[in-house]
CSV table of C-alpha atoms and ligand atoms in Angstrom, one decimal:
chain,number,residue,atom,x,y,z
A,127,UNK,CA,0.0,0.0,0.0
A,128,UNK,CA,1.0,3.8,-0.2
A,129,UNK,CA,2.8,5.2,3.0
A,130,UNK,CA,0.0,6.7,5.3
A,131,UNK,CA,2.0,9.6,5.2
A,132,UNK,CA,0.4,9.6,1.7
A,133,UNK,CA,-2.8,7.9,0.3
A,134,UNK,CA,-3.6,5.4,2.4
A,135,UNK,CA,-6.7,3.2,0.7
A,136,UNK,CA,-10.5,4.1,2.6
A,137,UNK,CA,-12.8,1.4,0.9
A,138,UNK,CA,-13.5,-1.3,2.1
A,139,UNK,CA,-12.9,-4.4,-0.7
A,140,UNK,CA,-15.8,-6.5,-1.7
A,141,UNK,CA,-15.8,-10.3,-2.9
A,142,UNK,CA,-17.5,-10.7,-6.4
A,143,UNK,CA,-20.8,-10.2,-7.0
A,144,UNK,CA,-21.5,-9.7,-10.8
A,145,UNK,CA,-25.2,-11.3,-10.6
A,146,UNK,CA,-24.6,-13.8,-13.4
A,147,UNK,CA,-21.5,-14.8,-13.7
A,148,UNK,CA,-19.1,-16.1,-10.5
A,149,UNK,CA,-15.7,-14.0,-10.7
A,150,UNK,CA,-12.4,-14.0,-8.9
A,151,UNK,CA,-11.8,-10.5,-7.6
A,152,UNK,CA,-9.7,-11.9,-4.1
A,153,UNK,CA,-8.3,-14.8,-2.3
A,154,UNK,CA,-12.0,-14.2,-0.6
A,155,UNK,CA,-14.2,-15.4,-3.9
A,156,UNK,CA,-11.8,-18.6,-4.2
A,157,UNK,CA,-12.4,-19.9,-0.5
A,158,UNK,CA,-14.5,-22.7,-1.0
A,159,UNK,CA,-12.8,-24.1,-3.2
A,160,UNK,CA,-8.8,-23.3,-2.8
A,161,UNK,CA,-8.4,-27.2,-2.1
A,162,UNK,CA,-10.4,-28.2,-5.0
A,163,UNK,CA,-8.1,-25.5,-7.2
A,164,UNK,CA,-5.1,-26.5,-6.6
A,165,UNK,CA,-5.7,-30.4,-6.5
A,166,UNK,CA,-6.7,-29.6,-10.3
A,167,UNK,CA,-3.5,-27.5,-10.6
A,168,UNK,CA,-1.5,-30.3,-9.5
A,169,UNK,CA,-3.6,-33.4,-11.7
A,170,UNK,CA,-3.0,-31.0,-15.3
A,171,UNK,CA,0.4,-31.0,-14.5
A,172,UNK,CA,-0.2,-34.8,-13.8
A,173,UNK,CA,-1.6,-34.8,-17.3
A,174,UNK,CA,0.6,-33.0,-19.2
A,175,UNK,CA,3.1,-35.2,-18.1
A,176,UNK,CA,1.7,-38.2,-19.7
A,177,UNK,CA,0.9,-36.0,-22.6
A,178,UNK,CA,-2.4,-36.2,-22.1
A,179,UNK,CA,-4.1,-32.6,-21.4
A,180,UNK,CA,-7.7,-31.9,-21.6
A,181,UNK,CA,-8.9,-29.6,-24.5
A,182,UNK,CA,-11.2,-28.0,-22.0
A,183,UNK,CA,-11.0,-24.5,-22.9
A,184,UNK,CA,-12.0,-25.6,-26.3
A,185,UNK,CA,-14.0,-22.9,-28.2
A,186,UNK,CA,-13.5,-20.2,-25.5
A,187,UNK,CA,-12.1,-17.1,-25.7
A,188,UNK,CA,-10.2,-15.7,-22.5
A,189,UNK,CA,-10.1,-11.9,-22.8
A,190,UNK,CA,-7.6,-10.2,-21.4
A,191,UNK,CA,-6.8,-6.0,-19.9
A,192,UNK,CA,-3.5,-5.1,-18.5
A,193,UNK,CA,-3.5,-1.3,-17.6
A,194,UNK,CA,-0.3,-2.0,-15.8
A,195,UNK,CA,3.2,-4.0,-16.8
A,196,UNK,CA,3.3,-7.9,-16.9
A,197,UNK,CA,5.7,-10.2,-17.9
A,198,UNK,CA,4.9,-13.6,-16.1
A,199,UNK,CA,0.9,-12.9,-15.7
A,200,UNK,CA,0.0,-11.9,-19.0
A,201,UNK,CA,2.6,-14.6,-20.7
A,202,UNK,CA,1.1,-17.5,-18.6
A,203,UNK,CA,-2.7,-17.0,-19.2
A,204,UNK,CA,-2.1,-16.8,-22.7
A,205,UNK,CA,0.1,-19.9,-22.8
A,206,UNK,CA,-2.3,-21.5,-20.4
A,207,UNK,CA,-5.4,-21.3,-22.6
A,208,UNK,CA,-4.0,-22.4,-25.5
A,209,UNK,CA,-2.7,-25.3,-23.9
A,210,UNK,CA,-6.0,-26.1,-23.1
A,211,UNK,CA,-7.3,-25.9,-26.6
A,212,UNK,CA,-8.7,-21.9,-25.9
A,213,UNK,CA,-7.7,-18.6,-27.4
A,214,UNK,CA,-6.6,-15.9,-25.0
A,215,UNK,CA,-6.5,-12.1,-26.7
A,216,UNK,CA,-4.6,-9.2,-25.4
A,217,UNK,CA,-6.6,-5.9,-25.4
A,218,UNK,CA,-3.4,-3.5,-24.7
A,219,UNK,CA,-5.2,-0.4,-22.8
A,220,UNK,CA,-3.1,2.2,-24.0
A,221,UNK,CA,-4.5,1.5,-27.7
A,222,UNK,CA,-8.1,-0.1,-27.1
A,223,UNK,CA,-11.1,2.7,-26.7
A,224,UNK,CA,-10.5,2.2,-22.2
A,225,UNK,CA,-7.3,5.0,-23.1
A,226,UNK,CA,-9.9,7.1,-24.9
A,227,UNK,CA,-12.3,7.3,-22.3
A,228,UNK,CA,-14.8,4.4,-22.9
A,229,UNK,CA,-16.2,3.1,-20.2
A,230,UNK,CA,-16.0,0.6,-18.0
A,231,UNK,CA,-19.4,-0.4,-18.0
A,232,UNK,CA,-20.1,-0.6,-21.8
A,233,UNK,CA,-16.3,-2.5,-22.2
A,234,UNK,CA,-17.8,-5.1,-19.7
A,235,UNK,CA,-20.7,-5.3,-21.9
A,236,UNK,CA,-19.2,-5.8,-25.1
A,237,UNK,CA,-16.1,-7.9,-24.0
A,238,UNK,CA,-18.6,-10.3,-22.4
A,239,UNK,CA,-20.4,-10.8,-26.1
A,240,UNK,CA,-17.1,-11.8,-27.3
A,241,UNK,CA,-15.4,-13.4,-24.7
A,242,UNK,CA,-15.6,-16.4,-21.9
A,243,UNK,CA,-13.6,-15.1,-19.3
A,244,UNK,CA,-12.0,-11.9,-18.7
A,245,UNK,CA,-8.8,-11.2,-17.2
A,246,UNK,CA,-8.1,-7.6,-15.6
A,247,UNK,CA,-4.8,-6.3,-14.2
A,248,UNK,CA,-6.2,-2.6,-13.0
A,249,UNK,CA,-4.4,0.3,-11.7
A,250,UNK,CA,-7.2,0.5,-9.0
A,251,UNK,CA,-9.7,-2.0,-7.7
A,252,UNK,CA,-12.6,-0.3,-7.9
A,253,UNK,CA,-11.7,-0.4,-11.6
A,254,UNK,CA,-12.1,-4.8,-11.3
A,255,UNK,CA,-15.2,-4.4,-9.4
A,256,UNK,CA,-16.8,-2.1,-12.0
A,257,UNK,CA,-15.4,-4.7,-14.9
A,258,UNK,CA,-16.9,-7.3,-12.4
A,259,UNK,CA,-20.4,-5.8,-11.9
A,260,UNK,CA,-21.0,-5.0,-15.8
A,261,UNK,CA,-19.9,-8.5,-17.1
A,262,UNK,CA,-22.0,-11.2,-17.7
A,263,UNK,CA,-19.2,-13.8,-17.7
A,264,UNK,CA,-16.4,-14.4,-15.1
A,265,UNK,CA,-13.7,-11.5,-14.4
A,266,UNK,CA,-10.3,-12.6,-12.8
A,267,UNK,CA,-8.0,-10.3,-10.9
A,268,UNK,CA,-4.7,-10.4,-12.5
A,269,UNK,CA,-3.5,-7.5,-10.2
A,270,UNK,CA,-4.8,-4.6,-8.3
A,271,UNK,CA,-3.5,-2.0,-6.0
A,272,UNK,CA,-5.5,-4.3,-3.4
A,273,UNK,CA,-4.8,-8.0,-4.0
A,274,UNK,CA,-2.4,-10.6,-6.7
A,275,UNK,CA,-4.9,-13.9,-6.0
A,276,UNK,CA,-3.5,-15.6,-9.0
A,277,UNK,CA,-0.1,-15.1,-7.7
A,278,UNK,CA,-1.2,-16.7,-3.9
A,279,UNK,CA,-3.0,-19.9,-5.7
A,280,UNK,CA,0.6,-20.3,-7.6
A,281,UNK,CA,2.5,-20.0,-4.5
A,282,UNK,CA,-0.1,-22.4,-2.5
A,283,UNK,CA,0.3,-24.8,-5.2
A,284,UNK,CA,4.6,-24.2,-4.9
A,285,UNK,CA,4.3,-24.4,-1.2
A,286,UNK,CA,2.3,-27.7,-1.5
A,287,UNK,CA,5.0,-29.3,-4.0
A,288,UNK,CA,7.8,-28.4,-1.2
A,289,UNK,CA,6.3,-29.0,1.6
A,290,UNK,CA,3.4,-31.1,1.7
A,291,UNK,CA,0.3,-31.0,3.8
A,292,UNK,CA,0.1,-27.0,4.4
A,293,UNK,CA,-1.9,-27.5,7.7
A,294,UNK,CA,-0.1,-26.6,10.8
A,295,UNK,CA,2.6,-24.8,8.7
A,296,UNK,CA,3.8,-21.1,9.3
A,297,UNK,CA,4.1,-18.5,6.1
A,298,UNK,CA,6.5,-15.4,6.8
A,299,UNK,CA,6.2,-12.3,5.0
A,300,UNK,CA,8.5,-9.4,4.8
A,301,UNK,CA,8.3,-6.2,3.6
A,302,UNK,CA,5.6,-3.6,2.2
A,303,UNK,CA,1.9,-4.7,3.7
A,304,UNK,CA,0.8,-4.3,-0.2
A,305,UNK,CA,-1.5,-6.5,-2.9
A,306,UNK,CA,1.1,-9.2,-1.9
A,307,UNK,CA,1.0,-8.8,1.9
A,308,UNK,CA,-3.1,-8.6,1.6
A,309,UNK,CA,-3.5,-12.0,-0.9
A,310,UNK,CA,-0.8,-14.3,2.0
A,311,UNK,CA,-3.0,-12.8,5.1
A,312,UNK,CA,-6.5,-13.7,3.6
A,313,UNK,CA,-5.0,-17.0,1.5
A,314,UNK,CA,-2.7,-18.6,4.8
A,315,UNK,CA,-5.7,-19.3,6.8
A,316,UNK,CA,-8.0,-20.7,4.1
A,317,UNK,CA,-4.9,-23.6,3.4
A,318,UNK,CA,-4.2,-23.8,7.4
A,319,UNK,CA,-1.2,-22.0,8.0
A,320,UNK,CA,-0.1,-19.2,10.0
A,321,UNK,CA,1.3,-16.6,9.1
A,322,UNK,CA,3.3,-13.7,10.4
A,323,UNK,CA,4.3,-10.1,8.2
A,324,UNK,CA,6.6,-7.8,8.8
A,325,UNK,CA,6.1,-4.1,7.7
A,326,UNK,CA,8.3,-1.1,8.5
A,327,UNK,CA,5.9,1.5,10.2
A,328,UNK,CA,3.4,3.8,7.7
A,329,UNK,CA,3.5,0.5,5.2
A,330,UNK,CA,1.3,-1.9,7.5
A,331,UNK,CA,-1.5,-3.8,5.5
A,332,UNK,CA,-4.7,-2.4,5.0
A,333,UNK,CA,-6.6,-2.9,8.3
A,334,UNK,CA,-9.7,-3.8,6.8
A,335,UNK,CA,-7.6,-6.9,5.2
A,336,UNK,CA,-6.2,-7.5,8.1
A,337,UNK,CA,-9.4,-7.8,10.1
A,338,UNK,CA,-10.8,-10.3,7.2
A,339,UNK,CA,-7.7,-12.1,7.6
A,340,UNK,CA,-7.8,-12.5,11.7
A,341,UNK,CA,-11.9,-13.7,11.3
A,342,UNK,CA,-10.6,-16.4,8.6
A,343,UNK,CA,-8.3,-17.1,11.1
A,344,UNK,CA,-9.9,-17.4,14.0
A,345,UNK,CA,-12.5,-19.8,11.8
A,346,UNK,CA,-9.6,-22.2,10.4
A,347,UNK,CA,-7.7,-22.1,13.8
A,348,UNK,CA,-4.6,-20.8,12.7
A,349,UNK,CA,-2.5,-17.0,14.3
A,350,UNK,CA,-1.8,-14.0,12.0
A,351,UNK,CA,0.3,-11.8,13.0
A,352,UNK,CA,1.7,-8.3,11.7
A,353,UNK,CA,5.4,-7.4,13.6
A,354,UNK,CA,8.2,-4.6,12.6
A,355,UNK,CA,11.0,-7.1,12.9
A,356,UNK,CA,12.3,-9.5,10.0
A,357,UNK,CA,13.9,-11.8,12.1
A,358,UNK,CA,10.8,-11.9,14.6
A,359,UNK,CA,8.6,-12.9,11.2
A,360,UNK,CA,10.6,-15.4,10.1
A,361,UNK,CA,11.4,-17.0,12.9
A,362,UNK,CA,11.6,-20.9,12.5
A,363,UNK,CA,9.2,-20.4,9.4
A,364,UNK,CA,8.2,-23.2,6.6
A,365,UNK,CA,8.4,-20.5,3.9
A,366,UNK,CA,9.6,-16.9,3.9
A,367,UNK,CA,8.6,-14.3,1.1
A,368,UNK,CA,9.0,-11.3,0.0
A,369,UNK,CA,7.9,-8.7,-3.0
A,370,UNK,CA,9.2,-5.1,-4.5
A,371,UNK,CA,9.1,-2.3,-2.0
A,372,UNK,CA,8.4,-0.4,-4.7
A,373,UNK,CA,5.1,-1.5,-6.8
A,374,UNK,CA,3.7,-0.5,-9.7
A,375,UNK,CA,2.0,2.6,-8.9
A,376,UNK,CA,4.2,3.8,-5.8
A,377,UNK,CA,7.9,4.9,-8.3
A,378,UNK,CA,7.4,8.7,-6.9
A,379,UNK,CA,8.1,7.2,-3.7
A,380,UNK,CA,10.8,5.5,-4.3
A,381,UNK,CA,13.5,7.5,-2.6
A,382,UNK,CA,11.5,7.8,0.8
A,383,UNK,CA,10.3,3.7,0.1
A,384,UNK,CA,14.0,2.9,0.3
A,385,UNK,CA,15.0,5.0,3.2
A,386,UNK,CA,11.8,3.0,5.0
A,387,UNK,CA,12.6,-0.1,4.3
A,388,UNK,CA,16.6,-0.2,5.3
A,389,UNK,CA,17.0,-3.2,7.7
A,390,UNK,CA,14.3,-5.3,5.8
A,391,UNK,CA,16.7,-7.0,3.1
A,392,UNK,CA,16.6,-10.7,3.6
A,393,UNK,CA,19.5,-12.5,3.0
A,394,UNK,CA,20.8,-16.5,3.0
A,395,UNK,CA,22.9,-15.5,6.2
A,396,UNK,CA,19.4,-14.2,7.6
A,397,UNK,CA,17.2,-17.1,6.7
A,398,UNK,CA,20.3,-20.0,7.9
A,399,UNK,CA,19.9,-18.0,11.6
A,400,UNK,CA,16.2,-17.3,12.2
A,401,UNK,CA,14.6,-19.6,9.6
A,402,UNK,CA,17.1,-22.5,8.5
A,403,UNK,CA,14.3,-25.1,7.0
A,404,UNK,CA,12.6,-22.3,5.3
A,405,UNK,CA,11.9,-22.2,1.3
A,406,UNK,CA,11.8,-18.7,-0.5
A,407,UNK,CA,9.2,-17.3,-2.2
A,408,UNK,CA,9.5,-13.9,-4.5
A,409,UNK,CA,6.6,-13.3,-7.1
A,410,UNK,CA,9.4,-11.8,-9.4
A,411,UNK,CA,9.9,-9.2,-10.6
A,412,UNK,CA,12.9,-9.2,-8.2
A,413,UNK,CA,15.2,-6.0,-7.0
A,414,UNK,CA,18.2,-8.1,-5.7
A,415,UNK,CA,19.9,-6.1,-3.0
A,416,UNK,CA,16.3,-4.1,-2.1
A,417,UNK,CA,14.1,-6.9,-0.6
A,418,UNK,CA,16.4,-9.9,-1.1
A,419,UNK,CA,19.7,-10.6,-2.0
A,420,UNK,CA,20.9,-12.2,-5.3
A,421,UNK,CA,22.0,-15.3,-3.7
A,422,UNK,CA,19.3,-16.2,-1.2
A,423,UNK,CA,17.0,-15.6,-4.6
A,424,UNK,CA,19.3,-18.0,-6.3
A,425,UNK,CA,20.2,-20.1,-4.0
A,426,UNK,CA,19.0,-23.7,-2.8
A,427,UNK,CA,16.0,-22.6,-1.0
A,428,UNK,CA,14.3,-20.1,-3.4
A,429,UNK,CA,11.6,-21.8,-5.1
A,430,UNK,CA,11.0,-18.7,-7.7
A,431,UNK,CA,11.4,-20.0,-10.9
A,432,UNK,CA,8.8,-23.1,-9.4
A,433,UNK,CA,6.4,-20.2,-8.6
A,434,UNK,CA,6.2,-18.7,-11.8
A,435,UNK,CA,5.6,-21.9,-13.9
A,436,UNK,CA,2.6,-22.5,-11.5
A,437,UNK,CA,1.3,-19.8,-12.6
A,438,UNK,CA,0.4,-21.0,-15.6
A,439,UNK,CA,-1.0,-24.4,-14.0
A,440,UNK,CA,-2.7,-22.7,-11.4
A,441,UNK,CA,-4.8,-20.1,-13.9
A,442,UNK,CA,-5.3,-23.1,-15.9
A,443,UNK,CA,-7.3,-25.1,-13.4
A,444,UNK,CA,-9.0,-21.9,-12.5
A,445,UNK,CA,-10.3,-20.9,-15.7
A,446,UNK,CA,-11.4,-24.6,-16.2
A,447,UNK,CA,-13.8,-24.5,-13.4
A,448,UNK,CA,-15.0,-20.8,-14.0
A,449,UNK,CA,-15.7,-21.8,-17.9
A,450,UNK,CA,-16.9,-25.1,-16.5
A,451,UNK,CA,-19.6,-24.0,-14.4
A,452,UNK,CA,-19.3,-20.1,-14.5
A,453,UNK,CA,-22.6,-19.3,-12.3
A,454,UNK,CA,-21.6,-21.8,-9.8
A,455,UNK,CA,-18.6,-23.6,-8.7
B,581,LIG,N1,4.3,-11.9,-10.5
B,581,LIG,C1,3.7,-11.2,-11.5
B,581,LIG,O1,2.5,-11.0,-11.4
B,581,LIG,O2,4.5,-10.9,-12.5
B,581,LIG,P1,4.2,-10.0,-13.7
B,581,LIG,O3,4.0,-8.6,-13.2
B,581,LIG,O4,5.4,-10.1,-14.7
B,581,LIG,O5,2.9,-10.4,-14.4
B,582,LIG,N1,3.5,-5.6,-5.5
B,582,LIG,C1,3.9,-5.7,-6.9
B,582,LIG,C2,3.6,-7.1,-7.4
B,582,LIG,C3,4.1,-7.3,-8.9
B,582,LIG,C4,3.8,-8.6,-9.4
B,582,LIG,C5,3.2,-4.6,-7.7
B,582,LIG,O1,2.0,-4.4,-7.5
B,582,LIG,O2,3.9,-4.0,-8.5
């Protein structure tokens, strides 16, 4: 999130509700079905194995907004559906009629006459919950200023192939309380884990996420937990991760981001004291030397490459079960 010293968000985030079509705006809207998700993740990559993957996105068309930068989101979705036998089309905003003022009401119209499914990377989450409420098929969040839940079902699906059962395990996160920070603290609970964030002061989560995260917690039994100190996050951890301290959005802030976050660079040497067991997570893109070092990023626990090829296995078992059933899961 922005410092508080600056723009600190008000509204409080809501799960899907486009009336006819079921959408993934937040970890929240995948709940029931997390388990489910990422069991399908795991039997396509089963499949593909044997050479034997299911045409199910055959004859759908996956539509697809990015009003901000992608590499591994945008690249993985359209891979994905094609794998599955789909198309997957790249509207790039700066050129489609969104740049020129359309808006987003009649876009969710008319994509929706075209398309299956459509995928949203927005600057600002109102702007996916506007997409969301005018559609008449699903919407997926492929990124907001609020949450990454695409990213968190990869990294569940990672975190499974590493480690196992996820029950009883403890998460660590480290750095700015942003989209990243806000998908871990609602997703942890929902797979059984605990979890624990750090956050230099001013860049705490959003409190509203924060007190969704504690009630799923309270419900599945497991602790969250938001501290100032690294090494008091990671502490004998399962996983540790961390993201940019600078996201897309925040670059005018960079100078005062990086004065902030001094103290908050995790390291191998870090990890081997606090949190020797521990596997590392980064969503990439990195900023070795900012919020990790090259090595511990490269090293024999960092799982980030893993993380970024489930991407694609993850979105693929999602958008099978939203084009499957896509008024009810
Ligand atoms: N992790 C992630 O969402 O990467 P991109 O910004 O490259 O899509
Ligand atoms: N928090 C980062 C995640 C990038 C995948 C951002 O929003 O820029």
């Amino acid at each position: 999130m922005s410092s508080k010293t600056t723009t600190a968000r008000k509204t409080t985030p809501k799960s899907a509700d486009a009336p006819g079509a079921r959408s993934v705006l937040g970890m929240r809207d995948m709940e029931p079905y997390l388990d489910q998700l990422l069991a399908e993740a795991q039997l396509l990559k089963a499949q593909n194995k044997a050479g034997a993957l299911p045409q199910s996105l055959s004859g759908k068309a996956v539509l697809m907004i990015y009003e901000k930068n992608s590499t591994r989101t945008r690249v993985s979705f359209e891979v994905g559906v094609q794998r599955l036998g789909g198309i997957a089309i790249n509207l790039d905003s700066q050129t489609s009629q969104l740049s020129r003022g359309e808006s987003i009401e009649d876009t969710a119209q008319v994509l929706s006459r075209y398309g299956h499914a459509l995928v949203y990377r927005a600057n600002r989450h109102e702007n996916l919950e506007a997409l969301a409420r005018y559609a008449t098929v699903p919407v997926v969040n492929a990124l907001t200023d609020l949450e990454h839940p695409c990213q968190i079902l990869a990294d569940w699906l990672t975190l499974r192939e590493h480690l196992g059962d996820l029950k009883g395990k403890t998460f660590a996160y480290v750095g700015d309380g942003n989209n990243m920070a806000h998908s871990y603290l609602l997703g942890a609970p929902m797979v059984g884990m605990d979890i624990r964030v750090a956050c230099p002061k001013g860049y705490d989560p959003d409190p509203a996420i924060l007190e969704q995260a504690k009630a799923l917690a309270e419900r599945y039994g497991t602790k969250v937990k938001v501290v100032r100190k690294p090494e008091e996050a990671i502490a004998g951890a399962d996983a540790v991760a961390t993201d940019t301290w600078i996201s897309m959005g925040d670059e005018a802030e960079t100078v005062q981001r990086q004065k902030a976050f001094t103290g908050y660079t995790l390291s191998e040497e870090m990890l081997a004291a606090h949190a020797p067991n521990a596997i590392f997570l980064h969503c990439l893109p990195g900023h070795w030397g900012e919020e990790a070092t090259y090595e511990l990023a490269h090293g024999s626990r960092s799982v980030i490459y893993d993380e970024a090829e489930n991407r694609m296995w993850a979105q693929m078992a999602l958008l099978s079960r939203l084009l499957k059933s896509p008024t009810a899961w």
